[in-house]
Amino acid sequence: MLKKLALLVLGLIVVTLGGGLAYLTFKKPAMQPASTREVQRTPERLARGKYLFDAVANCADCHSDVDWTRFATPIKENGYAVGRHWPPELGLPGDFYSPNLTSDKDTGLGNWTDGEIIRAIREGVSRDGRVLFPLMPYTEFRNMSDDDVEALVAYMRTIPAASRRQEITKVNFPVDLMIKSVPQPVTSPVPMPDKNDRVAYGRYLSIIGGCRTCHTPTEHGSPKPGMEYAGGERFELAGKNMASVSYNLTPNNNTGIGTWDEKQFLDKFHQFKDYAEGKAPPITPENFTVMPWLSFNGVEDDDLKAIFAFLKTLKPVEHAVVTRPLASGK
Ligand code: HEC
Ligand code: HEC
């Protein structure tokens, strides 16, 4: 999602240059007032919210103070949900911070209403009306059901306040103007997909889990037609000789997951259990990745099975990918 989102925004620029910038300078982003609904807290909701926050939707991974020098960015002690900074080596168009999501009143969300939090998550608009950079995946989270986004808010309210002020993201010109076109209000109810329909539910999880974003290659900033989930998106740490490329998740027999069975798929997600429990090794060209393996260690087997069932229904695409192109011997 990192460099790729930058490219997405840059792609938009090419389309709109030539008179477009003047227009964008004065453009008002599409936004609606935050809803006034208050989220009911039930034990079920808190549990669901925590699960989405920590595992499926990677909120904790992207909003915690993490150790960039170790495999899959483990969360530092006392760093949970206090926000983070992205290293400039990732080549993003600006200086990127994610805010503190704890209930601290000064530096976190303590003074936000439930509706303001929901609007930020699904519509990309901060409390004061500032447009969020789509590294925050609100373009995918807009598909998150009302139940799930409310569960998230219920849980986030219980994260103990931790005072940590993050700087506000600075987006370079002219990308700062371009992103004004990205937010879209969610104007109708978003129902929860039927959990018994494994394929539909797996598709839903793969969208809010970021699988689609990272595993679909982009060209000139847009998803390549016909290549959904076919892998090949490259994420690089400039000057550090490390890169990872997303794998082909379509059921092609030679280059994708066509010959994988369910157990093999689940084993991939179970293999980093020790790492998730505090033993993540230093990053090297051989293991460097942006795939949030440590968060995904917490995804339930039943949900992984649903994702696998969904991936198996995709059109097989022949697309060979080398996932660690800068590893020695490659
Ligand atoms: C890929 C990384 C990433 C993921 C995943 C992510 N966020 Fe964010 N989030 C960000 C960044 C970066 C910003 C700040 C963007 C900006 O300032 O333009 C942000 C902003 C926000 C804001 C706005 C706060 C403010 O002060 O304006 C909220 C609320 C939020 N995220 C909640 C969540 C929740 C809840 C989840 C999980 C459902 C989540 N985020 C997942 C990166 C992420
Ligand atoms: C932030 C980007 C990102 C997200 C989000 C992401 N992936 Fe990945 N994924 C990658 C990259 C890059 C690799 C290759 C490096 C590696 O194996 O860690 C990868 C590797 C994989 C592999 C291993 C393939 C192999 O070589 O054995 C599987 C399986 C996979 N991803 C499935 C998923 C699923 C399912 C989801 C959603 C639940 C997902 N990914 C979300 C970036 C991502």
PDB file of N, CA and C and ligand atoms in Angstrom, residues 1 58 206 209-211 214-215 235 244-247 249 260 265 268-269 288-293 296 307 311 323-324, ligand 2:
ATOM      1  N   MET A   1       0.815  -1.203   0.000  1.00  0.00           N
ATOM      2  CA  MET A   1       0.000   0.000   0.000  1.00  0.00           C
ATOM      3  C   MET A   1       0.847   1.251   0.000  1.00  0.00           C
ATOM      4  N   ASN A  58      -5.363  -4.532  10.259  1.00  0.00           N
ATOM      5  CA  ASN A  58      -4.022  -3.954  10.440  1.00  0.00           C
ATOM      6  C   ASN A  58      -3.972  -2.550  11.018  1.00  0.00           C
ATOM      7  N   SER A 206     -10.791 -10.070   2.430  1.00  0.00           N
ATOM      8  CA  SER A 206      -9.595  -9.792   1.634  1.00  0.00           C
ATOM      9  C   SER A 206      -9.552  -8.315   1.225  1.00  0.00           C
ATOM     10  N   GLY A 209      -8.778  -6.434   4.641  1.00  0.00           N
ATOM     11  CA  GLY A 209      -7.446  -6.858   5.085  1.00  0.00           C
ATOM     12  C   GLY A 209      -6.324  -6.349   4.191  1.00  0.00           C
ATOM     13  N   GLY A 210      -6.659  -5.639   3.138  1.00  0.00           N
ATOM     14  CA  GLY A 210      -5.622  -5.057   2.284  1.00  0.00           C
ATOM     15  C   GLY A 210      -5.020  -6.033   1.279  1.00  0.00           C
ATOM     16  N   CYS A 211      -5.508  -7.288   1.217  1.00  0.00           N
ATOM     17  CA  CYS A 211      -4.922  -8.260   0.276  1.00  0.00           C
ATOM     18  C   CYS A 211      -5.071  -7.739  -1.158  1.00  0.00           C
ATOM     19  N   CYS A 214      -2.594  -4.687  -1.971  1.00  0.00           N
ATOM     20  CA  CYS A 214      -1.168  -4.987  -2.124  1.00  0.00           C
ATOM     21  C   CYS A 214      -0.895  -6.043  -3.179  1.00  0.00           C
ATOM     22  N   HIS A 215      -1.841  -6.914  -3.435  1.00  0.00           N
ATOM     23  CA  HIS A 215      -1.580  -8.021  -4.356  1.00  0.00           C
ATOM     24  C   HIS A 215      -2.108  -7.765  -5.764  1.00  0.00           C
ATOM     25  N   PHE A 235       7.699  -3.236  -3.460  1.00  0.00           N
ATOM     26  CA  PHE A 235       7.868  -2.316  -2.323  1.00  0.00           C
ATOM     27  C   PHE A 235       9.347  -2.325  -1.968  1.00  0.00           C
ATOM     28  N   SER A 244      10.490  -6.159  -1.586  1.00  0.00           N
ATOM     29  CA  SER A 244       9.612  -7.325  -1.627  1.00  0.00           C
ATOM     30  C   SER A 244       8.522  -7.066  -2.659  1.00  0.00           C
ATOM     31  N   VAL A 245       8.110  -8.135  -3.322  1.00  0.00           N
ATOM     32  CA  VAL A 245       7.129  -8.036  -4.403  1.00  0.00           C
ATOM     33  C   VAL A 245       5.970  -8.957  -4.050  1.00  0.00           C
ATOM     34  N   SER A 246       4.751  -8.447  -4.164  1.00  0.00           N
ATOM     35  CA  SER A 246       3.600  -9.247  -3.725  1.00  0.00           C
ATOM     36  C   SER A 246       3.389 -10.449  -4.655  1.00  0.00           C
ATOM     37  N   TYR A 247       2.945 -11.539  -4.053  1.00  0.00           N
ATOM     38  CA  TYR A 247       2.830 -12.822  -4.744  1.00  0.00           C
ATOM     39  C   TYR A 247       1.517 -12.924  -5.521  1.00  0.00           C
ATOM     40  N   LEU A 249      -1.801 -14.357  -6.110  1.00  0.00           N
ATOM     41  CA  LEU A 249      -2.776 -15.102  -5.289  1.00  0.00           C
ATOM     42  C   LEU A 249      -3.907 -15.688  -6.124  1.00  0.00           C
ATOM     43  N   TRP A 260      -2.017 -25.163  -4.451  1.00  0.00           N
ATOM     44  CA  TRP A 260      -2.003 -25.143  -2.981  1.00  0.00           C
ATOM     45  C   TRP A 260      -3.293 -25.747  -2.443  1.00  0.00           C
ATOM     46  N   PHE A 265      -1.987 -23.105   2.656  1.00  0.00           N
ATOM     47  CA  PHE A 265      -2.300 -21.676   2.781  1.00  0.00           C
ATOM     48  C   PHE A 265      -2.272 -21.272   4.259  1.00  0.00           C
ATOM     49  N   LYS A 268       1.228 -21.049   5.846  1.00  0.00           N
ATOM     50  CA  LYS A 268       1.957 -19.803   5.556  1.00  0.00           C
ATOM     51  C   LYS A 268       1.700 -18.779   6.660  1.00  0.00           C
ATOM     52  N   PHE A 269       0.461 -18.736   7.119  1.00  0.00           N
ATOM     53  CA  PHE A 269       0.084 -17.727   8.114  1.00  0.00           C
ATOM     54  C   PHE A 269       0.497 -18.138   9.525  1.00  0.00           C
ATOM     55  N   PHE A 288      13.083  -9.416   3.950  1.00  0.00           N
ATOM     56  CA  PHE A 288      12.355  -8.137   4.000  1.00  0.00           C
ATOM     57  C   PHE A 288      10.959  -8.278   3.377  1.00  0.00           C
ATOM     58  N   THR A 289       9.964  -7.735   4.069  1.00  0.00           N
ATOM     59  CA  THR A 289       8.589  -7.804   3.557  1.00  0.00           C
ATOM     60  C   THR A 289       7.772  -6.643   4.079  1.00  0.00           C
ATOM     61  N   VAL A 290       6.722  -6.288   3.348  1.00  0.00           N
ATOM     62  CA  VAL A 290       5.750  -5.326   3.879  1.00  0.00           C
ATOM     63  C   VAL A 290       4.442  -6.030   4.215  1.00  0.00           C
ATOM     64  N   MET A 291       4.340  -7.314   3.901  1.00  0.00           N
ATOM     65  CA  MET A 291       3.146  -8.080   4.246  1.00  0.00           C
ATOM     66  C   MET A 291       3.043  -8.136   5.774  1.00  0.00           C
ATOM     67  N   PRO A 292       1.911  -7.718   6.356  1.00  0.00           N
ATOM     68  CA  PRO A 292       1.818  -7.652   7.825  1.00  0.00           C
ATOM     69  C   PRO A 292       1.645  -9.035   8.463  1.00  0.00           C
ATOM     70  N   TRP A 293       2.664  -9.877   8.325  1.00  0.00           N
ATOM     71  CA  TRP A 293       2.577 -11.259   8.808  1.00  0.00           C
ATOM     72  C   TRP A 293       2.317 -11.338  10.304  1.00  0.00           C
ATOM     73  N   PHE A 296      -1.344 -10.645  10.940  1.00  0.00           N
ATOM     74  CA  PHE A 296      -2.148 -11.731  10.353  1.00  0.00           C
ATOM     75  C   PHE A 296      -1.992 -13.033  11.121  1.00  0.00           C
ATOM     76  N   ILE A 307     -11.019 -16.745   3.113  1.00  0.00           N
ATOM     77  CA  ILE A 307     -10.207 -15.987   2.142  1.00  0.00           C
ATOM     78  C   ILE A 307      -9.684 -16.947   1.069  1.00  0.00           C
ATOM     79  N   LEU A 311     -10.213 -16.811  -2.931  1.00  0.00           N
ATOM     80  CA  LEU A 311      -9.105 -16.700  -3.895  1.00  0.00           C
ATOM     81  C   LEU A 311      -9.202 -17.797  -4.953  1.00  0.00           C
ATOM     82  N   THR A 323       9.451 -12.953  -5.177  1.00  0.00           N
ATOM     83  CA  THR A 323       9.016 -12.115  -4.059  1.00  0.00           C
ATOM     84  C   THR A 323      10.163 -11.366  -3.369  1.00  0.00           C
ATOM     85  N   ARG A 324      11.427 -11.881  -3.482  1.00  0.00           N
ATOM     86  CA  ARG A 324      12.563 -11.163  -2.863  1.00  0.00           C
ATOM     87  C   ARG A 324      13.612 -10.931  -3.936  1.00  0.00           C
TER      88      ARG A 324
HETATM   89  C1  HEC B   2       1.091  -4.166   2.724  1.00  0.00           C
HETATM   90  C2  HEC B   2       1.017  -5.079   1.590  1.00  0.00           C
HETATM   91  C3  HEC B   2       0.418  -6.460   1.749  1.00  0.00           C
HETATM   92  C4  HEC B   2      -0.792  -6.809   2.324  1.00  0.00           C
HETATM   93  C5  HEC B   2      -1.790  -5.910   3.053  1.00  0.00           C
HETATM   94  C6  HEC B   2      -0.962  -8.220   2.084  1.00  0.00           C
HETATM   95  N1  HEC B   2       0.113  -8.718   1.445  1.00  0.00           N
HETATM   96 FE1  HEC B   2       0.482 -10.686   1.058  1.00  0.00          FE
HETATM   97  N2  HEC B   2       2.388 -10.253   0.483  1.00  0.00           N
HETATM   98  C7  HEC B   2       2.869  -8.986   0.271  1.00  0.00           C
HETATM   99  C8  HEC B   2       4.254  -9.076  -0.208  1.00  0.00           C
HETATM  100  C9  HEC B   2       5.149  -7.900  -0.554  1.00  0.00           C
HETATM  101  C10 HEC B   2       4.570 -10.455  -0.253  1.00  0.00           C
HETATM  102  C11 HEC B   2       5.909 -11.095  -0.675  1.00  0.00           C
HETATM  103  C12 HEC B   2       6.891 -11.126   0.460  1.00  0.00           C
HETATM  104  C13 HEC B   2       6.523 -12.124   1.525  1.00  0.00           C
HETATM  105  O1  HEC B   2       6.316 -13.308   1.213  1.00  0.00           O
HETATM  106  O2  HEC B   2       6.409 -11.727   2.684  1.00  0.00           O
HETATM  107  C14 HEC B   2       3.369 -11.162   0.198  1.00  0.00           C
HETATM  108  C15 HEC B   2       3.273 -12.549   0.321  1.00  0.00           C
HETATM  109  C16 HEC B   2       2.082 -13.229   0.529  1.00  0.00           C
HETATM  110  C17 HEC B   2       1.966 -14.677   0.542  1.00  0.00           C
HETATM  111  C18 HEC B   2       3.120 -15.664   0.456  1.00  0.00           C
HETATM  112  C19 HEC B   2       3.338 -16.216  -0.896  1.00  0.00           C
HETATM  113  C20 HEC B   2       4.545 -17.097  -0.903  1.00  0.00           C
HETATM  114  O3  HEC B   2       5.541 -16.707  -1.458  1.00  0.00           O
HETATM  115  O4  HEC B   2       4.493 -18.170  -0.308  1.00  0.00           O
HETATM  116  C21 HEC B   2       0.635 -14.970   0.752  1.00  0.00           C
HETATM  117  C22 HEC B   2       0.003 -16.342   0.842  1.00  0.00           C
HETATM  118  C23 HEC B   2      -0.061 -13.700   0.867  1.00  0.00           C
HETATM  119  N3  HEC B   2       0.853 -12.678   0.751  1.00  0.00           N
HETATM  120  C24 HEC B   2      -1.421 -13.569   1.064  1.00  0.00           C
HETATM  121  C25 HEC B   2      -2.035 -12.367   1.500  1.00  0.00           C
HETATM  122  C26 HEC B   2      -3.387 -12.283   1.978  1.00  0.00           C
HETATM  123  C27 HEC B   2      -4.379 -13.423   1.995  1.00  0.00           C
HETATM  124  C28 HEC B   2      -3.575 -10.989   2.392  1.00  0.00           C
HETATM  125  C29 HEC B   2      -4.792 -10.372   3.062  1.00  0.00           C
HETATM  126  C30 HEC B   2      -5.306 -11.064   4.227  1.00  0.00           C
HETATM  127  C31 HEC B   2      -2.326 -10.275   2.139  1.00  0.00           C
HETATM  128  N4  HEC B   2      -1.428 -11.137   1.590  1.00  0.00           N
HETATM  129  C32 HEC B   2      -2.105  -8.937   2.453  1.00  0.00           C
HETATM  130  C33 HEC B   2       2.213  -7.798   0.513  1.00  0.00           C
HETATM  131  C34 HEC B   2       0.988  -7.695   1.192  1.00  0.00           C
END
